Amino acid sequence: SAVISQKPSRDICQRGTSLTIQCQVDSQVTMMFWYRQQPGQSLTLIATANQGSEATYESGFVIDKFPISRPNLTFSTLTVSNMSPEDSSIYLCSARDGKNEQFFGPGTRLTVL
Amino acid sequence: DQQVKQNSPSLSVQEGRISILNCDYTNSMFDYFLWYKKYPAEGPTFLISISSIKDKNEDGRFTVFLNKSAKHLSLHIVPSQPGDSAVYFCAARSGTYKYIFGTGTRLKVLA
């Protein structure tokens, strides 16, 4: 199974600023994803991070707000731009190794004041 | 529109008894289902899965049942242990890669 680490684990940010979350997988994986979990809500897929090309965003999420990079098969970043209190959430990086199992990082708890 | 639903937000069970967590889905095209467990301040961890061609999959104390006609799956934990206390998410695969998650059920196993 893949082990996923995320940085930072938590942050408190001022509205209008941006935060970049890093995700590192300990092995090469075919697919990487970014999810958001708001309080009491389900895990909502933000986008699929594609290696070497633009991410594929889900309905309701746009590149200008959540730019994503994936320069190689083990690393990805998610930026939350121009933050507002509504962006306060747990952001989760996830990866799939070609089988059906999908693994998650520990999450980044973001609070926007 | 919530395609995967977990209608019980919480469940309490005595240690040693059976825990049954339920999940309903609306899309008959889902072909693969998973259960994840999540402890506070940690990411979800994979627990057990089942393909739509099966109706049961067992792994130790955990068994997942799938009823395709009812679009319902359940996770049975027996015997339940205090360490099983966590939030449990069911998920379903849509198409070739996207997993859709339910809202979770918080299980509390009482010692």
XYZ file of C-alpha atoms in Angstrom:
224
model
C 0.000 0.000 0.000
C 1.101 3.562 -0.675
C 2.006 5.897 2.166
C 0.983 9.493 1.624
C 2.238 12.524 3.505
C 0.870 16.046 3.385
C 2.279 19.414 4.403
C 1.172 21.427 6.271
C -0.970 19.350 8.589
C -2.933 22.416 9.582
C -2.895 26.157 9.045
C -4.811 29.263 9.996
C -4.929 31.841 7.233
C -6.329 35.294 6.644
C -9.015 35.807 4.040
C -7.725 36.867 0.651
C -4.480 34.945 0.965
C -3.485 31.654 -0.683
C -2.159 28.395 0.713
C -0.336 25.624 -1.132
C -0.655 22.090 0.191
C 1.958 19.532 -0.742
C 1.352 15.811 -1.178
C 4.103 13.222 -1.389
C 3.560 9.518 -2.111
C 6.238 6.983 -1.226
C 5.845 5.132 -4.527
C 4.859 5.885 -8.090
C 1.096 5.884 -8.524
C -1.091 6.083 -11.572
C -3.673 8.474 -10.210
C -3.697 11.250 -7.628
C -6.730 13.110 -6.365
C -7.625 16.032 -4.132
C -10.685 15.908 -1.887
C -12.323 18.313 0.502
C -14.227 17.357 3.629
C -16.251 20.145 5.161
C -17.637 19.701 8.674
C -20.275 16.975 8.762
C -20.026 16.451 5.039
C -18.878 13.713 2.740
C -15.489 13.584 1.039
C -15.972 15.674 -2.088
C -13.659 15.221 -5.050
C -12.132 18.513 -6.140
C -10.031 17.281 -9.044
C -7.883 14.540 -10.492
C -4.249 15.586 -10.692
C -2.840 14.531 -14.053
C 0.881 14.057 -14.442
C 2.299 16.499 -16.962
C -1.016 18.074 -17.903
C -3.845 20.171 -16.508
C -5.930 18.700 -13.722
C -9.467 17.479 -14.345
C -11.875 19.442 -12.152
C -15.238 18.325 -10.826
C -18.367 20.371 -11.151
C -18.230 23.370 -8.849
C -14.451 23.582 -8.715
C -12.320 25.723 -11.023
C -8.637 26.008 -11.788
C -8.409 29.671 -10.827
C -9.555 28.881 -7.316
C -7.805 25.517 -6.874
C -4.741 25.351 -9.118
C -3.122 21.920 -9.030
C 0.274 20.714 -10.122
C 1.582 17.195 -10.608
C 5.139 17.332 -11.945
C 5.821 13.603 -11.502
C 4.244 10.314 -10.418
C 4.803 10.822 -6.675
C 4.109 14.500 -5.956
C 1.268 16.973 -6.279
C 0.264 20.351 -4.894
C -3.098 21.994 -4.372
C -3.370 25.742 -3.909
C -6.411 27.289 -2.303
C -6.483 30.808 -3.729
C -8.028 34.030 -2.481
C -9.365 32.236 0.561
C -12.613 32.999 2.348
C -14.014 31.478 5.559
C -16.112 29.126 3.381
C -12.860 27.431 2.332
C -12.276 26.263 5.896
C -12.147 22.520 5.535
C -9.962 19.436 5.613
C -8.153 18.924 2.326
C -7.124 15.365 1.539
C -4.670 14.062 -0.996
C -5.385 10.594 -2.335
C -3.664 8.148 -4.658
C -4.474 4.951 -6.478
C -1.825 2.470 -7.525
C -3.636 0.903 -10.465
C -5.573 -1.560 -8.366
C -8.911 -0.681 -6.895
C -7.691 0.477 -3.529
C -7.322 4.184 -2.985
C -5.156 5.590 -0.222
C -5.429 8.882 1.593
C -3.040 11.262 3.238
C -3.643 12.486 6.782
C -5.267 15.681 5.558
C -4.607 19.383 5.943
C -6.952 21.200 8.288
C -7.421 24.732 6.999
C -9.079 27.512 8.963
C -9.687 30.832 7.230
C -10.382 33.830 9.421
C -27.866 14.947 -5.592
C -26.283 12.519 -3.172
C -25.674 9.294 -5.062
C -24.272 7.458 -2.051
C -26.148 7.821 1.209
C -25.458 6.798 4.745
C -28.664 7.644 6.541
C -27.439 6.945 10.058
C -25.008 9.637 11.181
C -24.131 7.712 14.311
C -24.359 4.260 15.891
C -23.540 2.971 19.367
C -22.889 -0.718 20.039
C -21.754 -2.678 23.052
C -18.339 -4.297 22.894
C -18.579 -7.873 21.642
C -21.842 -7.318 19.788
C -22.351 -6.889 16.061
C -22.130 -3.477 14.393
C -24.085 -3.043 11.180
C -23.433 0.035 9.070
C -25.648 0.690 6.094
C -25.207 2.448 2.778
C -27.618 3.068 -0.088
C -26.833 4.163 -3.614
C -28.853 5.369 -6.550
C -26.711 4.653 -9.592
C -27.083 1.102 -10.921
C -23.905 1.585 -12.968
C -21.686 1.541 -9.874
C -19.511 -1.573 -10.180
C -17.252 -1.483 -7.144
C -17.849 -0.542 -3.550
C -15.521 0.180 -0.648
C -15.612 0.919 3.043
C -13.165 3.266 4.709
C -12.532 3.959 8.362
C -11.440 7.358 9.626
C -10.028 8.271 12.999
C -9.884 11.914 14.114
C -6.952 13.867 12.663
C -6.127 11.039 10.266
C -6.974 10.329 6.652
C -9.450 7.574 5.766
C -7.971 4.086 5.624
C -9.223 1.345 3.356
C -11.103 -1.417 5.137
C -12.828 -3.775 2.723
C -14.313 -3.773 -0.758
C -16.700 -5.724 -2.947
C -17.232 -6.022 -6.652
C -20.732 -5.822 -8.059
C -20.432 -9.405 -9.291
C -20.369 -10.625 -5.686
C -22.856 -10.357 -2.877
C -20.524 -10.924 0.046
C -16.903 -10.387 0.951
C -15.360 -11.296 4.271
C -12.093 -10.276 5.903
C -11.655 -11.320 9.489
C -14.185 -9.516 11.662
C -15.435 -7.450 8.718
C -17.998 -8.583 6.166
C -19.559 -6.498 3.440
C -22.873 -7.507 1.894
C -24.168 -6.166 -1.394
C -27.807 -6.274 -2.470
C -27.853 -4.959 -6.016
C -31.600 -5.148 -6.473
C -32.084 -2.949 -3.424
C -29.004 -0.819 -4.216
C -27.856 -1.376 -0.676
C -24.678 -2.471 0.985
C -23.831 -3.057 4.595
C -20.737 -3.541 6.686
C -20.880 -6.013 9.554
C -18.288 -5.932 12.299
C -18.348 -8.835 14.699
C -17.349 -8.865 17.423
C -17.131 -5.107 17.809
C -14.159 -3.731 19.728
C -13.573 -0.299 21.306
C -10.791 0.299 18.757
C -13.407 0.105 16.011
C -14.832 3.425 17.178
C -14.377 5.726 14.176
C -16.250 7.278 11.288
C -17.021 4.810 8.508
C -17.485 5.927 4.914
C -18.865 3.837 2.094
C -17.804 4.663 -1.437
C -18.853 3.587 -4.899
C -16.943 3.651 -8.151
C -18.419 5.613 -10.987
C -16.949 5.010 -14.407
C -13.317 3.970 -14.463
C -11.800 6.099 -11.778
C -14.063 8.322 -9.719
C -15.082 7.232 -6.226
C -18.153 8.827 -4.676
C -18.352 8.840 -0.899
C -21.221 8.805 1.532
C -21.473 11.240 4.437
C -20.181 8.765 6.990
C -21.483 7.007 10.091
C -19.818 7.578 13.422
C -19.522 4.257 15.257
C -18.994 4.199 18.980
C -18.247 0.855 20.586
C -18.951 0.951 24.293
C -16.722 -1.024 26.640
